[in-house]
Structures are given as C-alpha cells and as structure tokens.
Amino acid sequence: AAAVVVAAELHQQRAGLLRRVGRPDQALAALDLAWRLGGPVWAELQAELDARRVERHGLTFCYVPAGPFVMGRDDFDGDAPPRLVELSAFYVASQPLAWEALRQWEHRPPWVQDDNQWFWPRALAEPYDRVQSALAHLNAQQPDAPPLTLPTEAQWERVFRASYLTADRTNPYGVGAVPSFEWTRDHYRADAYETGAPRDPTGPDQGELRVVRGITAVPEPFFASFREAAREDAMFPIRGRVLRDRWLERYPERGLHVRPVFPA
C-alpha cells in the first residue's frame, strides 16, 4: 500500500513537470494515472478532462488519456483473464448513438426515415453493416476530421473500468452506460486477451463473430469486463442455437446503439 501511495505522488509530481515543459497530453496522462493509483487529484483531473470535451454532430466526446490499465479479471469471465495493456489517448462519445438521435440529426443519412416508414425502431439490434453505414455517413460530413470508428474492446473496457474507482460509480471521463449492447470493431476469439498486443490491442483480423460489450444485465462489478460475441447480423449463437434476444429482450431501448470513438 505504501508503494502505491509513493507511486501516485511520483506521477502527480511528474504531471507538474510535464506541464511546465509544455507537454500537456503527457501531463494529463500522468495525472490520470496518479488518480487511478489513489492520489488526491480528483478535482484537478476533472477540470482538465472537462476542458477537453468536444462536440461533433451534436454528440459530446470525452477525452481519455493515454496510459496503462489492467484489462479483464480472473473471477468471472473465463475468456477474459487479467493482463496489463497500454492505450493511446482517444475521444469517446459520452452516450451511444441511438435511433432517435440519428433520426433528428441535421446530417442524418438519407436512409433514415420517419417511424411509420421504417422498421428500425422495432428492431432489437442493428446489424453490424448498418452501424458501419451510419459512421461512414457521419465521416463524410467532416472529411477533414479524424474518422469516427467503433471502439476496440480494450478502449471500451478502459473507459468503463474507471467507474469502479469512484465511490458513487461516476465515470471520471464523463461517459454514461445505457441499457443496450454496443458493438466493438474487434472480431471475437476466446484467447484474444492472452494473445493480443500489449499496446493498443485489437482482436483478430477476421472471424464469424464480433465482440459485443455493455451488457447491463451483468451485475456489477463484472459489467466492465464481461464480453459477449454476436454475428454481424446481430444474432447470438449459443449452444447450437441462434438467438436474437439473448440479452436484448430486457431492454426498453431499441434501434441503433453505437458509441463512436476517434484518436486524440
């Protein structure tokens, strides 16, 4: 415990030094790590993170500093053993994009129509290609901006594991969980946690299944580490059967749920 306290203090001091020599991104990463190690820097960290929020397409994007974190855990999901990884900084949408938000957008895709002309609001989940189509349309509106993509599962987990470091489960980066499942861009493989790269890991390049995160039916504190696999048509293969409502029947929200990210 004493070593952790010393480490937090050192990272806090390092943040100050980096700020003085004009390296604000590295300074914020050091401050974030000091907080995650228990350092008394919450107010300072929140002020800096709040100042970095940006708006794109009517969505708020929150800044997540670069740094290490322990991905996975050894007491719940057998295919997600814990390991230390390092991520680059990125921006993530504070809330996932849902159907109603997309329908009301000024820049909505041409294939988004009124509720009485389209079946989408009644869908349990959007197929992967429809989610990618929405992101491609948004990127076409701002071709000079960093492209919006789906998060890797490492990025998704980095964001939501941080909520368990606050007493009231408030996410330090300003990101909220909603009753939905959220696609990631990673293909699923059971041993991906054990074989992935130590820096900015992604899933395998191909496969029948994609990783789905954000299953809120999973109890705390396992929500942030639980991973599910779905086909790109949003169907869940399980024990020789193919189900559409494996998790989604519990949720009142329907339609598109995608949490865009872009590199910092």
C-alpha positions as MATLAB code, in Angstrom:
seq = 'AAAVVVAAELHQQRAGLLRRVGRPDQALAALDLAWRLGGPVWAELQAELDARRVERHGLTFCYVPAGPFVMGRDDFDGDAPPRLVELSAFYVASQPLAWEALRQWEHRPPWVQDDNQWFWPRALAEPYDRVQSALAHLNAQQPDAPPLTLPTEAQWERVFRASYLTADRTNPYGVGAVPSFEWTRDHYRADAYETGAPRDPTGPDQGELRVVRGITAVPEPFFASFREAAREDAMFPIRGRVLRDRWLERYPERGLHVRPVFPA';
ca = [
       0.000    0.000    0.000;
       2.825    2.386    0.840;
       4.446    1.726   -2.542;
       1.192    2.608   -4.310;
       0.954    5.888   -2.394;
       4.523    6.747   -3.350;
       3.816    5.879   -6.997;
       0.743    8.128   -7.028;
       2.764   11.003   -5.591;
       5.511   10.497   -8.163;
       3.052   10.538  -11.043;
       1.452   13.686   -9.642;
       4.859   15.355   -9.491;
       5.637   14.126  -12.995;
       2.404   15.707  -14.243;
       3.522   19.053  -12.896;
       6.941   18.777  -14.538;
       5.470   17.775  -17.901;
       3.021   20.668  -17.763;
       5.842   23.131  -17.112;
       7.853   21.931  -20.118;
       4.868   22.230  -22.466;
       3.744   18.594  -22.757;
       0.078   18.825  -21.723;
      -1.054   15.460  -23.109;
       1.631   13.553  -21.230;
       0.940   15.654  -18.139;
      -2.738   14.740  -18.201;
      -1.872   11.057  -18.676;
       0.380   11.212  -15.600;
      -2.324   12.990  -13.603;
      -4.890   10.374  -14.624;
      -2.582    7.563  -13.553;
      -1.903    9.319  -10.244;
      -5.667    9.426   -9.626;
      -6.132    5.770  -10.557;
      -3.431    4.893   -8.028;
      -5.334    6.765   -5.323;
      -3.726   10.196   -5.467;
      -5.775   13.220   -4.225;
      -6.035   14.830   -7.661;
      -9.709   14.275   -8.497;
     -10.704   17.955   -8.773;
      -7.659   18.831  -10.871;
      -8.201   15.839  -13.151;
     -11.886   16.637  -13.637;
     -11.154   20.260  -14.564;
      -8.654   19.210  -17.228;
     -10.872   16.479  -18.652;
     -13.882   18.814  -18.803;
     -11.824   21.379  -20.718;
     -11.035   18.801  -23.389;
     -14.572   17.752  -24.267;
     -15.578   18.459  -27.845;
     -18.796   18.395  -29.884;
     -19.232   16.588  -33.189;
     -22.554   16.004  -34.937;
     -24.386   17.046  -31.782;
     -22.625   14.405  -29.694;
     -20.300   15.136  -26.790;
     -16.941   13.401  -26.987;
     -14.876   12.879  -23.849;
     -11.112   12.682  -23.687;
      -9.499    9.517  -22.316;
      -5.794    9.984  -21.530;
      -3.137    7.556  -22.664;
      -1.819    5.085  -20.144;
      -1.783    1.543  -18.789;
      -4.653   -0.370  -17.253;
      -5.467   -3.939  -16.257;
      -7.857   -5.416  -18.808;
     -10.002   -8.391  -17.779;
     -10.352  -10.158  -14.441;
      -9.895  -13.676  -13.109;
     -13.099  -14.171  -11.115;
     -15.937  -14.035  -13.642;
     -15.472  -14.411  -17.394;
     -13.186  -17.303  -18.266;
     -12.092  -15.908  -21.641;
     -11.007  -12.529  -20.205;
      -8.019  -13.196  -17.894;
      -6.392  -10.036  -16.494;
      -3.405   -8.503  -18.250;
      -1.682   -5.142  -18.338;
      -2.059   -3.187  -21.592;
      -1.213    0.334  -22.694;
      -3.581    2.515  -24.747;
      -3.050    5.699  -26.707;
      -5.288    8.670  -25.916;
      -8.674    8.811  -27.659;
     -12.054   10.515  -27.611;
     -15.250    8.567  -26.890;
     -18.912    9.560  -27.169;
     -20.451   10.305  -23.794;
     -23.578    8.372  -24.781;
     -24.118    5.783  -27.511;
     -25.902    6.948  -30.601;
     -29.483    5.655  -30.604;
     -32.145    5.697  -33.273;
     -33.996    8.772  -32.055;
     -30.836   10.881  -32.005;
     -29.898    9.781  -35.514;
     -33.390   10.475  -36.856;
     -33.335   14.049  -35.516;
     -29.882   14.928  -36.789;
     -29.422   17.690  -39.318;
     -26.932   15.425  -41.098;
     -28.951   12.236  -40.833;
     -28.330    9.613  -43.500;
     -30.744    9.585  -46.435;
     -31.972    6.111  -45.489;
     -33.240    7.329  -42.106;
     -36.972    7.913  -42.431;
     -39.957    8.590  -40.187;
     -41.021    5.872  -37.780;
     -44.083    4.936  -39.818;
     -41.956    4.367  -42.925;
     -39.202    2.232  -41.446;
     -38.934   -0.880  -39.317;
     -35.772    0.140  -37.479;
     -37.256    1.383  -34.172;
     -38.823   -2.038  -33.649;
     -35.559   -3.902  -34.192;
     -33.873   -5.488  -31.200;
     -30.402   -4.707  -32.510;
     -28.826   -3.215  -35.589;
     -26.700   -5.400  -37.843;
     -23.024   -4.550  -37.914;
     -23.081   -3.257  -41.503;
     -25.884   -0.798  -40.660;
     -23.863    0.564  -37.741;
     -20.833    0.975  -40.006;
     -23.009    2.686  -42.600;
     -24.105    5.269  -40.038;
     -20.489    6.011  -39.118;
     -19.452    6.273  -42.774;
     -22.217    8.790  -43.399;
     -21.124   10.910  -40.441;
     -17.489   10.826  -41.528;
     -18.497   12.069  -44.964;
     -19.895   15.214  -43.328;
     -16.477   16.089  -41.849;
     -13.891   14.594  -44.224;
     -11.017   16.589  -42.707;
     -11.720   15.493  -39.121;
     -10.321   12.313  -37.536;
     -12.632    9.486  -38.626;
     -15.226    8.120  -36.237;
     -14.927    4.388  -35.657;
     -16.282    1.784  -33.305;
     -14.145    1.322  -30.178;
     -11.870   -1.629  -29.712;
     -12.921   -3.702  -26.759;
      -9.774   -2.502  -24.964;
     -10.881    1.116  -25.402;
     -14.413    0.287  -24.248;
     -13.141   -1.523  -21.163;
     -10.619    1.230  -20.345;
     -13.477    3.724  -20.131;
     -15.880    1.705  -18.025;
     -13.457    0.064  -15.623;
     -12.584    3.545  -14.375;
     -16.121    3.904  -12.959;
     -15.254    1.360  -10.260;
     -12.576    3.655   -8.874;
     -15.120    6.242   -7.701;
     -17.276    5.830   -4.607;
     -20.533    6.587   -6.431;
     -19.595    4.817   -9.714;
     -19.401    8.174  -11.521;
     -17.357    7.776  -14.649;
     -14.347   10.114  -14.408;
     -14.330   10.738  -18.150;
     -17.992   11.749  -18.312;
     -19.193    8.625  -20.121;
     -22.538    7.045  -19.294;
     -23.796    3.479  -19.629;
     -27.272    2.856  -21.022;
     -29.404   -0.307  -21.343;
     -28.062   -1.577  -24.643;
     -25.372   -3.711  -26.112;
     -22.652   -1.929  -28.017;
     -20.730   -3.240  -30.986;
     -16.932   -3.055  -30.959;
     -14.783   -3.295  -34.063;
     -12.941   -6.383  -32.778;
     -13.568   -9.865  -34.041;
     -14.131  -12.344  -31.245;
     -11.666  -15.029  -30.275;
     -11.685  -16.749  -26.894;
      -7.946  -16.315  -26.348;
      -7.712  -12.710  -27.578;
      -6.863  -11.411  -24.101;
      -3.949  -13.821  -23.799;
      -2.541  -13.338  -27.313;
      -3.268   -9.657  -28.009;
      -0.634   -6.960  -28.353;
       0.441   -5.213  -25.132;
      -0.109   -1.766  -26.708;
      -3.398   -0.705  -28.322;
      -4.604   -4.317  -28.664;
      -7.239   -5.282  -31.194;
      -8.967   -8.546  -31.888;
      -8.109  -10.940  -34.730;
      -8.384   -9.682  -38.304;
     -11.268  -11.948  -39.251;
     -13.888  -14.262  -37.847;
     -17.597  -15.046  -37.846;
     -18.286  -13.184  -34.597;
     -17.748   -9.644  -33.302;
     -17.230   -8.664  -29.681;
     -20.212   -7.022  -28.011;
     -19.826   -5.070  -24.771;
     -22.165   -3.165  -22.464;
     -24.479   -5.978  -21.355;
     -26.090   -4.208  -18.403;
     -27.875   -7.380  -17.292;
     -24.484   -8.474  -15.968;
     -24.136   -7.443  -12.299;
     -21.501   -5.074  -11.004;
     -18.553   -5.158  -10.801;
     -18.431   -7.519  -13.775;
     -20.167   -5.221  -16.280;
     -16.922   -3.607  -17.437;
     -15.107   -6.874  -18.116;
     -17.863   -9.126  -19.500;
     -17.584   -9.811  -23.230;
     -20.176  -11.396  -25.488;
     -19.974  -12.497  -29.126;
     -22.553  -11.865  -31.835;
     -22.735  -12.472  -35.553;
     -22.700   -9.405  -37.757;
     -26.442   -9.860  -38.363;
     -26.893   -9.239  -34.587;
     -27.704  -12.865  -33.837;
     -26.145  -14.694  -30.876;
     -25.044  -18.306  -31.434;
     -25.341  -20.198  -28.154;
     -25.261  -23.964  -27.532;
     -26.135  -24.862  -31.098;
     -28.971  -22.324  -31.347;
     -29.074  -18.835  -32.830;
     -30.866  -16.213  -30.727;
     -31.729  -12.593  -31.356;
     -32.962  -11.777  -27.852;
     -30.171  -13.332  -25.784;
     -29.799  -10.122  -23.795;
     -31.838   -7.536  -25.585;
     -35.310   -8.592  -24.507;
     -34.613   -6.994  -21.116;
     -34.107   -3.541  -22.536;
     -36.695   -0.860  -23.283;
     -34.409    0.898  -25.777;
     -34.444   -0.341  -29.359;
     -32.630    0.580  -32.518;
     -29.126    1.697  -33.271;
     -26.622    1.745  -30.425;
     -23.083    2.653  -31.334;
     -20.507    4.521  -29.262;
     -18.134    6.260  -31.700;
     -14.503    6.994  -30.887;
     -11.728    8.849  -32.674;
      -7.993    9.186  -31.960;
      -6.714   12.135  -29.939;
];
